CSV table of N, CA, C and O in Angstrom, one decimal:
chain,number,residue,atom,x,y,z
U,20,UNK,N,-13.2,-34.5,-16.2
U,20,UNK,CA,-13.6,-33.3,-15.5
U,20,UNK,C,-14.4,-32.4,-16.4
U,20,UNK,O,-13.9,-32.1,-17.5
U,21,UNK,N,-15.9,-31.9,-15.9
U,21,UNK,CA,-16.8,-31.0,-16.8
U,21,UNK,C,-15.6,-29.4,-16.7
U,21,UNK,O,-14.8,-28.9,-15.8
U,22,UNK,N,-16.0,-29.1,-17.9
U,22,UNK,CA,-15.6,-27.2,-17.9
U,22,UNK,C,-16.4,-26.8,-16.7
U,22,UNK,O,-15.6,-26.2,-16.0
U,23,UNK,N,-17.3,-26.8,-16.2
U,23,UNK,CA,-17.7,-26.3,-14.3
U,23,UNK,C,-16.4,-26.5,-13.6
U,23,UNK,O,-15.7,-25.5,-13.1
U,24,UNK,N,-16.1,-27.8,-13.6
U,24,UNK,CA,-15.3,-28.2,-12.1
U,24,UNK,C,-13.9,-27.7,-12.6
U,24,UNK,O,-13.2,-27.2,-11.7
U,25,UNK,N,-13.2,-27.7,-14.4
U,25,UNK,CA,-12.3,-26.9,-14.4
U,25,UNK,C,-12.3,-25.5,-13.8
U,25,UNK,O,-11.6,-25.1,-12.9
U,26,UNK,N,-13.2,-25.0,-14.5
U,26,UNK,CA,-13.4,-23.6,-14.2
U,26,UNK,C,-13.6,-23.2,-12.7
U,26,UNK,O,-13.1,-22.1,-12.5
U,27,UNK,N,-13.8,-23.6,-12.0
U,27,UNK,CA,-13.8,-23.7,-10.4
U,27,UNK,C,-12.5,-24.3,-9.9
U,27,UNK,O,-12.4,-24.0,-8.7
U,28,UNK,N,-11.5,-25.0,-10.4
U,28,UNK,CA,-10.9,-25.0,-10.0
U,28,UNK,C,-9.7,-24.2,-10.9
U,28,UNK,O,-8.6,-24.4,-10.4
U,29,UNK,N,-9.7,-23.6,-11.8
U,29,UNK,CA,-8.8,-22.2,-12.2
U,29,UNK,C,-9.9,-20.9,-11.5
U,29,UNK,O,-10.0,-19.7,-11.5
U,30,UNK,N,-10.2,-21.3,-11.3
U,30,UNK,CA,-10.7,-20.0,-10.3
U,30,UNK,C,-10.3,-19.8,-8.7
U,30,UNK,O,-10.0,-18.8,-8.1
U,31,UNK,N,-10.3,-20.9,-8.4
U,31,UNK,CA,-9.4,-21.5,-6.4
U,31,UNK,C,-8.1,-21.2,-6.8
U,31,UNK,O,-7.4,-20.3,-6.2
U,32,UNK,N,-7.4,-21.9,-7.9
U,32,UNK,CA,-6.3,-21.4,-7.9
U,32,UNK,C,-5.9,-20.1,-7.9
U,32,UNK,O,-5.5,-19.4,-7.0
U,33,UNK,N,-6.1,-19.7,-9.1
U,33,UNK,CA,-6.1,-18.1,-9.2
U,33,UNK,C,-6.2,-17.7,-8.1
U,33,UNK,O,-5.1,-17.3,-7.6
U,34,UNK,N,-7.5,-17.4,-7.0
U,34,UNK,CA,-7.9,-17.0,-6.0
U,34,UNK,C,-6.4,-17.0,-4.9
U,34,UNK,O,-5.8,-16.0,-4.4
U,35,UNK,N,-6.0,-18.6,-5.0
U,35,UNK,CA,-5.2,-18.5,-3.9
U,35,UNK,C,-3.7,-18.4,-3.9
U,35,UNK,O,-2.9,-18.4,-3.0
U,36,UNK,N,-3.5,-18.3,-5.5
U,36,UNK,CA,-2.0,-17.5,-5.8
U,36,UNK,C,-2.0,-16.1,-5.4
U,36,UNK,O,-0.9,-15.5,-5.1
U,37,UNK,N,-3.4,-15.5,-5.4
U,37,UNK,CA,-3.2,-14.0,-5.1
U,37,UNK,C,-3.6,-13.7,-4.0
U,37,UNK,O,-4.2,-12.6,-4.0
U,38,UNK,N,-3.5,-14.4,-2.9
U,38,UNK,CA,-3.8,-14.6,-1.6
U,38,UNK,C,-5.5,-14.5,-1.4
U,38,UNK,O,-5.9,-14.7,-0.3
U,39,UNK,N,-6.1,-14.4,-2.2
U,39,UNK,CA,-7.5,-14.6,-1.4
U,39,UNK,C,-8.3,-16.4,-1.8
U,39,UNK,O,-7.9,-17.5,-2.1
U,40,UNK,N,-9.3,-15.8,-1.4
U,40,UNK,CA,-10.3,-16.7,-1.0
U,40,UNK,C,-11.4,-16.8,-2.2
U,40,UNK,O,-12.1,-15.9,-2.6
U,41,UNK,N,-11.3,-18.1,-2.9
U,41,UNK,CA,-13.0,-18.1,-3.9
U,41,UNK,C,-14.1,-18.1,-2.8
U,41,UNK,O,-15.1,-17.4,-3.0
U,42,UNK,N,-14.0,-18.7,-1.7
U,42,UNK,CA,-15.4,-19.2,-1.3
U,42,UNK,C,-15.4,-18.0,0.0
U,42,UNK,O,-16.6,-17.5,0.2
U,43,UNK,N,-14.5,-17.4,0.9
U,43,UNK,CA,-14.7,-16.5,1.9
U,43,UNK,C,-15.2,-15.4,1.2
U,43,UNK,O,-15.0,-15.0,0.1
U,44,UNK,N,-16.3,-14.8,2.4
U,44,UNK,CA,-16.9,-13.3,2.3
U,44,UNK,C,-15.6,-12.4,2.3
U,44,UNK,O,-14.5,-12.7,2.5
U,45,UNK,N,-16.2,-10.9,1.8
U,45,UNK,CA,-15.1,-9.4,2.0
U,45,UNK,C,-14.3,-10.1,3.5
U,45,UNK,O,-14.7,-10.8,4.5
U,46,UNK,N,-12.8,-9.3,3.0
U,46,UNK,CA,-11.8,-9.4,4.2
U,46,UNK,C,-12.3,-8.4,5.0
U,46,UNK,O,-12.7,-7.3,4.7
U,47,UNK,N,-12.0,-9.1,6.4
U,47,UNK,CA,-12.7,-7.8,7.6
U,47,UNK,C,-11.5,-6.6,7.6
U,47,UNK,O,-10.4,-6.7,7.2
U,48,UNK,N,-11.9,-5.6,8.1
U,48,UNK,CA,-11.3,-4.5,7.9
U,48,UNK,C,-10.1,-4.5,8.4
U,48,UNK,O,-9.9,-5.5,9.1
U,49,UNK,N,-9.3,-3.7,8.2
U,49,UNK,CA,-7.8,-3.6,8.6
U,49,UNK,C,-8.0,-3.0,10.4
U,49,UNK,O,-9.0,-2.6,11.0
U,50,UNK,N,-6.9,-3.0,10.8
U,50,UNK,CA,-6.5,-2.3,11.9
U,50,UNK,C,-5.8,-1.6,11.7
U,50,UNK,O,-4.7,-2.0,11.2
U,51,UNK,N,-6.3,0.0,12.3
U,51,UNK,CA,-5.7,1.3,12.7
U,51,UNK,C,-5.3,1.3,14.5
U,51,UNK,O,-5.9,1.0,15.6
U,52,UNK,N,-3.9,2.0,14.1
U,52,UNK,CA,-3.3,2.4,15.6
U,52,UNK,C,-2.9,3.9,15.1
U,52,UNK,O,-2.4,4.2,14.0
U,53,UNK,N,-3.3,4.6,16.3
U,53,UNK,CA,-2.7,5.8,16.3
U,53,UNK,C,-1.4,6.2,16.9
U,53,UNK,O,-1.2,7.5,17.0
U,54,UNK,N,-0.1,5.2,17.2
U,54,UNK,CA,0.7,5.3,16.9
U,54,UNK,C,1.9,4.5,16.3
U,54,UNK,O,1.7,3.2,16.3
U,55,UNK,N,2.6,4.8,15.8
U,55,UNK,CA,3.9,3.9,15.1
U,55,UNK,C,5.1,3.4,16.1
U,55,UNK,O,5.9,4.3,16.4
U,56,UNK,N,5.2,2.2,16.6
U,56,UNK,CA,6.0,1.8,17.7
U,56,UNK,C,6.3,0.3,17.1
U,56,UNK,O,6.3,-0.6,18.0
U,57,UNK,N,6.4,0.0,16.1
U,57,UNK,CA,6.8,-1.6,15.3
U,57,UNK,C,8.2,-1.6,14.7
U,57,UNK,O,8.7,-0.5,14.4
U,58,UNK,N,8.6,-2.2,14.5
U,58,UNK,CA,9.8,-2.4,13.7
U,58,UNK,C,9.4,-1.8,12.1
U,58,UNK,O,8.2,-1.8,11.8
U,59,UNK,N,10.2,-1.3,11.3
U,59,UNK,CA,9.8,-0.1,10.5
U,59,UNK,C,9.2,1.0,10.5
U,59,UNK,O,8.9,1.5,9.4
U,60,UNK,N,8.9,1.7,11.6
U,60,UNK,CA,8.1,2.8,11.6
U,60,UNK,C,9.4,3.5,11.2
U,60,UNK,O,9.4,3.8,10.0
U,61,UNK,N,10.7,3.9,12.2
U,61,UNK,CA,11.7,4.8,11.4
U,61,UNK,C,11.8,4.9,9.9
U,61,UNK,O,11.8,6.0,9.3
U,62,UNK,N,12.0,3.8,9.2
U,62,UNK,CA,11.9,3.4,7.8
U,62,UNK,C,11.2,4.4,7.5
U,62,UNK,O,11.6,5.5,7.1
U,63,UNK,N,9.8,4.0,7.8
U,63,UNK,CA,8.7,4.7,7.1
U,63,UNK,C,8.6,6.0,7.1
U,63,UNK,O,8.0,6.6,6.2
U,64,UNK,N,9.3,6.8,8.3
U,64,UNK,CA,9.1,8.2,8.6
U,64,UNK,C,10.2,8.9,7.7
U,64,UNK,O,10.1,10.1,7.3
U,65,UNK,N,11.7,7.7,7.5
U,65,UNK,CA,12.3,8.2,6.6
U,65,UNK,C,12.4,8.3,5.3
U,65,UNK,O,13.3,8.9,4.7
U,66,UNK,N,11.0,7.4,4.9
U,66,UNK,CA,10.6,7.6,3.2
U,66,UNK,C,9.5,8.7,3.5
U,66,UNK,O,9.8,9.8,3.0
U,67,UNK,N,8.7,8.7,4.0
U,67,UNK,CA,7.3,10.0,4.0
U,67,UNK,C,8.4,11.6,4.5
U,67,UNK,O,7.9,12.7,4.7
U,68,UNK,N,9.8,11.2,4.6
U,68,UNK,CA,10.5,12.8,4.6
U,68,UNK,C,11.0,12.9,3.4
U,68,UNK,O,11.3,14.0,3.0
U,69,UNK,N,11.2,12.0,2.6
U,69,UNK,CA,12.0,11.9,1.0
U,69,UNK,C,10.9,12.5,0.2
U,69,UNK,O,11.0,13.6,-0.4
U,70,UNK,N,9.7,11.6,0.2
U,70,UNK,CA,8.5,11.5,-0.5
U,70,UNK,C,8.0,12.9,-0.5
U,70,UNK,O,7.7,13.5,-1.6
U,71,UNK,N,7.9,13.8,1.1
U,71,UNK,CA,7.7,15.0,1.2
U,71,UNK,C,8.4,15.9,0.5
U,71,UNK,O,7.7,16.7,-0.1
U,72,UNK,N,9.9,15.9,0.3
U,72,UNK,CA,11.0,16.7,0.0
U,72,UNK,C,10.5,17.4,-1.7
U,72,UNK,O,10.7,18.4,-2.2
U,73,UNK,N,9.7,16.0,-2.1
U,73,UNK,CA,9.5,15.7,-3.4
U,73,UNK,C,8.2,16.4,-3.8
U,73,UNK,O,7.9,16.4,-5.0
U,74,UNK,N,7.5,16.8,-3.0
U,74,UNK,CA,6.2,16.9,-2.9
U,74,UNK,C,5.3,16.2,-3.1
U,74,UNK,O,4.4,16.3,-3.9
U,75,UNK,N,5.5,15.4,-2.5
U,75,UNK,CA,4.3,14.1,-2.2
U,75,UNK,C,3.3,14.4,-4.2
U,75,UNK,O,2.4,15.1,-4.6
U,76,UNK,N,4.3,13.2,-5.1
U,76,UNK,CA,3.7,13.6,-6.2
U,76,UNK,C,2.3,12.3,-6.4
U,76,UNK,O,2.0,11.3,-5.7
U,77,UNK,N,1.7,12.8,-7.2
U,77,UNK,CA,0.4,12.3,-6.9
U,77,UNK,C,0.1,11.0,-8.2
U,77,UNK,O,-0.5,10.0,-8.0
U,78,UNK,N,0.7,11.3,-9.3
U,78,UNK,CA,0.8,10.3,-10.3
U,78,UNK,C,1.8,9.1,-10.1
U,78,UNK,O,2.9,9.4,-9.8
U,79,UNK,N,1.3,7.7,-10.4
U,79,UNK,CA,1.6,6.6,-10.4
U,79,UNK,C,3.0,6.6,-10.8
U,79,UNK,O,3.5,7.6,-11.3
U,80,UNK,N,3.8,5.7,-10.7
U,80,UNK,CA,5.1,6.0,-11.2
U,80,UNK,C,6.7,6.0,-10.3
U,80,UNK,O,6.7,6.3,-9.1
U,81,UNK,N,7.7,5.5,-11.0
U,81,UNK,CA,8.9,5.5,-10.1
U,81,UNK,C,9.4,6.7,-10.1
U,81,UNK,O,9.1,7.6,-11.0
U,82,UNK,N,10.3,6.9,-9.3
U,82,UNK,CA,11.0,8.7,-9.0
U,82,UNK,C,12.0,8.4,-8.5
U,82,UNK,O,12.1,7.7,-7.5
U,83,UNK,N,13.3,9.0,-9.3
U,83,UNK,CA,14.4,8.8,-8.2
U,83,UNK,C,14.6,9.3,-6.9
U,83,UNK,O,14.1,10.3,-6.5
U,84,UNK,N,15.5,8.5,-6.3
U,84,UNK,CA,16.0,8.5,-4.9
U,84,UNK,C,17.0,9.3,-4.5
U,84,UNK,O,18.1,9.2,-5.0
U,85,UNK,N,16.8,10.0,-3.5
U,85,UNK,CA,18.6,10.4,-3.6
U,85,UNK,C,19.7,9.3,-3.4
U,85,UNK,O,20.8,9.7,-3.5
U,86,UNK,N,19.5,7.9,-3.2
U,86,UNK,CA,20.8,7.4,-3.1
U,86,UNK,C,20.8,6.8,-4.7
U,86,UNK,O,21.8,6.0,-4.7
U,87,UNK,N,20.3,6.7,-5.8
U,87,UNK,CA,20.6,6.5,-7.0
U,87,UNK,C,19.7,5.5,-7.2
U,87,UNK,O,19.6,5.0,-8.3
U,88,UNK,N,18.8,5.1,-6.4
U,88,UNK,CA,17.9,4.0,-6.6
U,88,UNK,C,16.7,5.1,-6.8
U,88,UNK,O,16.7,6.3,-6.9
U,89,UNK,N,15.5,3.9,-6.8
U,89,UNK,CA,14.2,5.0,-7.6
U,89,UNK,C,13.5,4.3,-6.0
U,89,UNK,O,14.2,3.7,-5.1
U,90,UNK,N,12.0,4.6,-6.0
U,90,UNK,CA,11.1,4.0,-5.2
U,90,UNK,C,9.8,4.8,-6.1
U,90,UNK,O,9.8,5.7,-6.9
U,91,UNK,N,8.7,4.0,-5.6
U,91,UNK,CA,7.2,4.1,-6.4
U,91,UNK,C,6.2,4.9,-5.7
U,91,UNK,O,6.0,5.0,-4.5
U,92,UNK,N,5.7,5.5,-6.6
U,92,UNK,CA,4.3,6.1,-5.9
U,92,UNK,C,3.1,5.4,-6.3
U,92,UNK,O,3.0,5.1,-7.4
U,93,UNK,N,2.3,5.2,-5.7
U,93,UNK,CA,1.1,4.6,-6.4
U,93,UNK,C,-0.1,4.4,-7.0
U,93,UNK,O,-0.8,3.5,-7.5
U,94,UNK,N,-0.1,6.4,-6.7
U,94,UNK,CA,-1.1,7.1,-6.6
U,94,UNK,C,-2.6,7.1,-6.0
U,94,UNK,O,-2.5,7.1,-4.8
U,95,UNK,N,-3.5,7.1,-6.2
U,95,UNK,CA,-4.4,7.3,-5.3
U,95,UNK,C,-5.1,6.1,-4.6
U,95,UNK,O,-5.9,5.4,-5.2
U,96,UNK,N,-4.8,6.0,-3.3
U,96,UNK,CA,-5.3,5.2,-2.0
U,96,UNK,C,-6.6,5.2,-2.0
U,96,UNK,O,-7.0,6.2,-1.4
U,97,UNK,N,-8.0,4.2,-2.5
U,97,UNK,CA,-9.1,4.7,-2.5
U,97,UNK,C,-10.0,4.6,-1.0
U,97,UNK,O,-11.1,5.2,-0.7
U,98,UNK,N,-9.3,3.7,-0.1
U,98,UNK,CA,-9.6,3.8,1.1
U,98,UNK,C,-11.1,2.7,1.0
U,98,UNK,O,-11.8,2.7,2.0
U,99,UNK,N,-11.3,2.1,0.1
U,99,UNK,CA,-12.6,0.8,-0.1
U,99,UNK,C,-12.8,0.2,1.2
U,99,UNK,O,-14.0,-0.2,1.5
U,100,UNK,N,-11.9,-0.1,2.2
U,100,UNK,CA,-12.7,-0.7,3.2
U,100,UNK,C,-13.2,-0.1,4.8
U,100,UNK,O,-13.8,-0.5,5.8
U,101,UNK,N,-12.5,1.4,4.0
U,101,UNK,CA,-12.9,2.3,5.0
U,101,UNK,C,-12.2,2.3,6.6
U,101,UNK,O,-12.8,2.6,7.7
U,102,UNK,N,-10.8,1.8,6.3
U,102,UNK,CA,-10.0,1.9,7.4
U,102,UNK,C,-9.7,3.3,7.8
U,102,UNK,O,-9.6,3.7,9.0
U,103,UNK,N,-9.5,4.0,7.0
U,103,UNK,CA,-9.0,5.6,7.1
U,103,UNK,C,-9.8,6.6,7.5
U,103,UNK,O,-10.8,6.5,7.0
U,104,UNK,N,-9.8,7.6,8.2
U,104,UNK,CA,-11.0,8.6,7.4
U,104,UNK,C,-11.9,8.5,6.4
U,104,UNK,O,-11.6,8.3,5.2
U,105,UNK,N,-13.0,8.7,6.8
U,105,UNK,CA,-13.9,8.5,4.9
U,105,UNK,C,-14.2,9.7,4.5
U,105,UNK,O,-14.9,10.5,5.1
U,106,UNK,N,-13.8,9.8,3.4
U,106,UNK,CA,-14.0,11.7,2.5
U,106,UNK,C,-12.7,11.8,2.1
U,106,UNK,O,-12.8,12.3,1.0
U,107,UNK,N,-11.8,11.7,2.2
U,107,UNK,CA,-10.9,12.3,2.6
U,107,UNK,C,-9.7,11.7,1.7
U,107,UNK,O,-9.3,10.6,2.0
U,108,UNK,N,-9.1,12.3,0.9
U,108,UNK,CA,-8.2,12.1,-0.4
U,108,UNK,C,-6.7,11.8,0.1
U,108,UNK,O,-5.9,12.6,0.6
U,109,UNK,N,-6.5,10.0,-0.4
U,109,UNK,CA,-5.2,9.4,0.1
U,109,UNK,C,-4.6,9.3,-0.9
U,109,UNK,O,-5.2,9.3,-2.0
U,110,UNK,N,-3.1,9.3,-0.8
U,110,UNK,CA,-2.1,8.8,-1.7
U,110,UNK,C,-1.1,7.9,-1.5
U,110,UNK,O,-0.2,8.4,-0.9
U,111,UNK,N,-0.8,6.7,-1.9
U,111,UNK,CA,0.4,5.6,-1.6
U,111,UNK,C,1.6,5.8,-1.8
U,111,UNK,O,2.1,6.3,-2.8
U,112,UNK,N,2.2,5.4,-0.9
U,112,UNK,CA,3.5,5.4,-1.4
U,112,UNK,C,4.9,4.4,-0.8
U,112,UNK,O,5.1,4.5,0.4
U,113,UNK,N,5.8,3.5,-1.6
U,113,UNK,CA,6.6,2.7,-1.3
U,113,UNK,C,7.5,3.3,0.0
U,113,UNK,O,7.8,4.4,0.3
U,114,UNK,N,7.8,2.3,0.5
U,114,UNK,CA,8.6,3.0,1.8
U,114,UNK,C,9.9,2.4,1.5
U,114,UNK,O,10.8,3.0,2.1
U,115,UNK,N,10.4,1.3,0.6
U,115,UNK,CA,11.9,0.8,0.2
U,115,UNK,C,12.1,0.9,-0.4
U,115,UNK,O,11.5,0.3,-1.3
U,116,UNK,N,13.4,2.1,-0.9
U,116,UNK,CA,13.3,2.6,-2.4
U,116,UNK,C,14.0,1.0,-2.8
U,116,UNK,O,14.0,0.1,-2.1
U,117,UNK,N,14.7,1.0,-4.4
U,117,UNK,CA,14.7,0.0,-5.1
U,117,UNK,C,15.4,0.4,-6.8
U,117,UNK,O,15.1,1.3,-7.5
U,118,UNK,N,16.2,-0.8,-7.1
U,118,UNK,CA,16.0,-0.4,-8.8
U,118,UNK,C,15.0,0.3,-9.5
U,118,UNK,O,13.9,0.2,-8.8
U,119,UNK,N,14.9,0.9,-10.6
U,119,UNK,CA,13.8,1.5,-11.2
U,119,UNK,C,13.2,0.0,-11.7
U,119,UNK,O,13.8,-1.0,-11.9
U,120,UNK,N,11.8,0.4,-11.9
U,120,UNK,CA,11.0,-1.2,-12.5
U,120,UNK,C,11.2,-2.6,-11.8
U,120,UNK,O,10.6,-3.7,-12.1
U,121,UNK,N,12.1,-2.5,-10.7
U,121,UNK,CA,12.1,-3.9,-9.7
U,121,UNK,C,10.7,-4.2,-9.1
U,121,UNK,O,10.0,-3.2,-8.8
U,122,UNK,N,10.2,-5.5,-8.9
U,122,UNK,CA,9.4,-5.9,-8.0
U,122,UNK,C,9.2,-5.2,-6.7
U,122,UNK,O,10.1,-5.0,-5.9
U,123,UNK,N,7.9,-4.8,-6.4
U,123,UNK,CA,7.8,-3.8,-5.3
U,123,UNK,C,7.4,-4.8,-4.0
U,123,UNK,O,7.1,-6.0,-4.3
U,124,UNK,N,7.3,-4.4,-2.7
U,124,UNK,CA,7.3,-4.9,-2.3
U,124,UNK,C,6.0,-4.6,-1.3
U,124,UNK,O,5.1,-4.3,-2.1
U,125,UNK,N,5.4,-4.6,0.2
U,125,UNK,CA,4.1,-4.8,0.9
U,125,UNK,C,4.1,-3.6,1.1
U,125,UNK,O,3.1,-2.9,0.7
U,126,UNK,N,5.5,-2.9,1.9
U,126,UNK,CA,5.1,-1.8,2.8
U,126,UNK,C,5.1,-0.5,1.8
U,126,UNK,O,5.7,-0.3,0.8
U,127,UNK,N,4.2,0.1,2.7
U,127,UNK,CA,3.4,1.4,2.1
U,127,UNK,C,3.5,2.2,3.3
U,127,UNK,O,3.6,1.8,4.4
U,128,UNK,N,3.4,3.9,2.7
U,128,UNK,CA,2.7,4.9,3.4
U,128,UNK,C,1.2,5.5,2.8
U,128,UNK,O,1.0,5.7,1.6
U,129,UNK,N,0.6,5.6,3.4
U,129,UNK,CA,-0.8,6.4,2.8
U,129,UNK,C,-0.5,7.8,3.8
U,129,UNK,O,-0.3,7.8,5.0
U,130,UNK,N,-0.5,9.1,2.6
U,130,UNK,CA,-0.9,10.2,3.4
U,130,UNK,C,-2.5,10.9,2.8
U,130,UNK,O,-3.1,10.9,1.7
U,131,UNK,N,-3.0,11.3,4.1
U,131,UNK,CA,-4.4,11.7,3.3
U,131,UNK,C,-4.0,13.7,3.6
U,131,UNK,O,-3.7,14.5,4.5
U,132,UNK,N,-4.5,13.7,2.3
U,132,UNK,CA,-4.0,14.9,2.0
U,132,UNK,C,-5.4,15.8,2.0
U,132,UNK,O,-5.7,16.6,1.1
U,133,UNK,N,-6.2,15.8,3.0
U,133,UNK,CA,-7.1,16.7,3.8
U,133,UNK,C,-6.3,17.3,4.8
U,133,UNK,O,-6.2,18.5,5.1
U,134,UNK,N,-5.8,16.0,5.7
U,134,UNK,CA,-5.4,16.3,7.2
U,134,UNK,C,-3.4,16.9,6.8
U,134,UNK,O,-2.9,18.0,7.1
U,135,UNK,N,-2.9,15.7,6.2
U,135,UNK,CA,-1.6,15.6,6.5
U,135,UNK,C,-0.9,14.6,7.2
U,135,UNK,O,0.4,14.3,7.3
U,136,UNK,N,-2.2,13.8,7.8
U,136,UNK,CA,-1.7,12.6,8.5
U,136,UNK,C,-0.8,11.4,7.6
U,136,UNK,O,-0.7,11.5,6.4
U,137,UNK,N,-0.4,10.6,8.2
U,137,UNK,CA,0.5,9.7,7.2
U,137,UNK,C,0.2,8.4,8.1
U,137,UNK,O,0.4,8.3,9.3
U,138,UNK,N,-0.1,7.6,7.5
U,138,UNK,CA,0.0,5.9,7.9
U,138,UNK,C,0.9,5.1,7.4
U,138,UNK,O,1.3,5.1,6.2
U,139,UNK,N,1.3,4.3,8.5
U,139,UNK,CA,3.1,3.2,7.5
U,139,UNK,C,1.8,2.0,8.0
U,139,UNK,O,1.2,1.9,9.0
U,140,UNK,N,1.7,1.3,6.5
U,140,UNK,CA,1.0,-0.4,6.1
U,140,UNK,C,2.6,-1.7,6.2
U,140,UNK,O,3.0,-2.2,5.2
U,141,UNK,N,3.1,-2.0,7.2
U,141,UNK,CA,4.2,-2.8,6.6
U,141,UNK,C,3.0,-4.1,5.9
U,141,UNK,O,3.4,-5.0,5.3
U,142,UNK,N,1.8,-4.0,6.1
U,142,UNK,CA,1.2,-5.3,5.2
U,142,UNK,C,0.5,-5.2,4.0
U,142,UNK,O,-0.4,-5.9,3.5
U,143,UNK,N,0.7,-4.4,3.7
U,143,UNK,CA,0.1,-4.1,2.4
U,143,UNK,C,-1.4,-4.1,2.5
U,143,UNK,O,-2.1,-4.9,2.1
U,144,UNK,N,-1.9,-2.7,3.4
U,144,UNK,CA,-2.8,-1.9,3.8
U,144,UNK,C,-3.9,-3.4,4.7
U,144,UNK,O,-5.1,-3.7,4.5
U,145,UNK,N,-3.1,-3.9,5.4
U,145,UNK,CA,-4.1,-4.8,6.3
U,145,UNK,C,-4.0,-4.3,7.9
U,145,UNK,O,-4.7,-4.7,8.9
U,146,UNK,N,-3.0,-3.4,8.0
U,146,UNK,CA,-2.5,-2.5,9.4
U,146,UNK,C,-2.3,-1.1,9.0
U,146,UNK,O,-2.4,-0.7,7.8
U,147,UNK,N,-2.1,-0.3,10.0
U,147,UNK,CA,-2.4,1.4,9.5
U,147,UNK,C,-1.5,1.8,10.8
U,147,UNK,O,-1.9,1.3,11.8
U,148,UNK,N,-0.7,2.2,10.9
U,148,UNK,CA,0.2,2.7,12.3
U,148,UNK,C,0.0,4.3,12.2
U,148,UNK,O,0.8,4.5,11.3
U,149,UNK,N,-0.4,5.3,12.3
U,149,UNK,CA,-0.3,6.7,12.0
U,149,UNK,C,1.0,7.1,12.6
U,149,UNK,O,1.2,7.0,13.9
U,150,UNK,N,2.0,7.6,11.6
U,150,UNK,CA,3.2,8.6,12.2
U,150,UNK,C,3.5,9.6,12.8
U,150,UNK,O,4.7,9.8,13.1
C-alpha cells in the first residue's frame, strides 16, 4: 500500500471515529423549534436555573454543583452554521452535572446573551428546542 492510500485511509478512519465524513459536503444545518416538548426539556430548564443562579459564567471550565458534583461550561457557542440568530453572542452549557473532569456528554444549553433566549441541544447542537 502507497503512503496516498495509507494516508487516505487514516484520514476515513479518523473521519469516522469522530462521526464525520472524509468524502461528504458541510453537514446541513441543524433544526430549530421554538418550543421544548421532548424528553429532557425539564432537565434542561433545570440546569439553565442552576447555570443562571451562577450567573451564566462565561469561561470554559467545571463549576460546582449544588449536589456535590461539578457540570461544564463551554464557553463561547460560535453559532458556524448559523442555526441561531446570527450577530448575536452564545454561550454553552452542560445540562448533566457529573464528577469534576468526567467525560462530558451531547446535551447542551446555548443561551444567547443579546436576547436571553436559551436552547436545550440533547444532540450535540444538531437540534435547538428554545425553552
Amino acid at each position: 500500500m502507497s503512503w496516498v492510500q495509507r494516508s487516505a485511509l487514516v484520514t476515513a478512519t479518523l473521519a469516522s471515529l469522530l462521526g464525520a465524513s472524509a468524502v461528504e459536503g458541510p453537514a446541513a444545518s441543524a433544526a430549530t423549534y421554538n418550543s421544548c416538548d421532548i424528553s429532557g426539556c425539564s432537565d434542561a430548564a433545570s440546569a439553565n436555573s442552576t447555570w443562571s443562579s451562577l450567573g451564566y459564567p462565561t469561561s470554559r471550565g467545571w463549576y460546582d454543583w449544588p449536589d456535590g458534583e461539578c457540570s461544564y461550561a463551554g464557553g463561547t457557542y460560535y453559532n458556524d452554521n448559523g442555526e441561531l440568530p446570527s450577530g448575536d453572542t452564545f454561550y454553552e452549557y452542560d445540562v448533566y452535572p457529573r464528577a469534576c473532569g468526567a467525560h462530558r456528554d451531547a446535551y447542551r444549553i446555548v443561551v444567547d446573551f443579546n436576547t436571553g433566549e436559551v436552547w436545550y441541544s440533547p444532540d450535540h447542537y444538531s437540534d435547538f428546542y428554545e425553552l
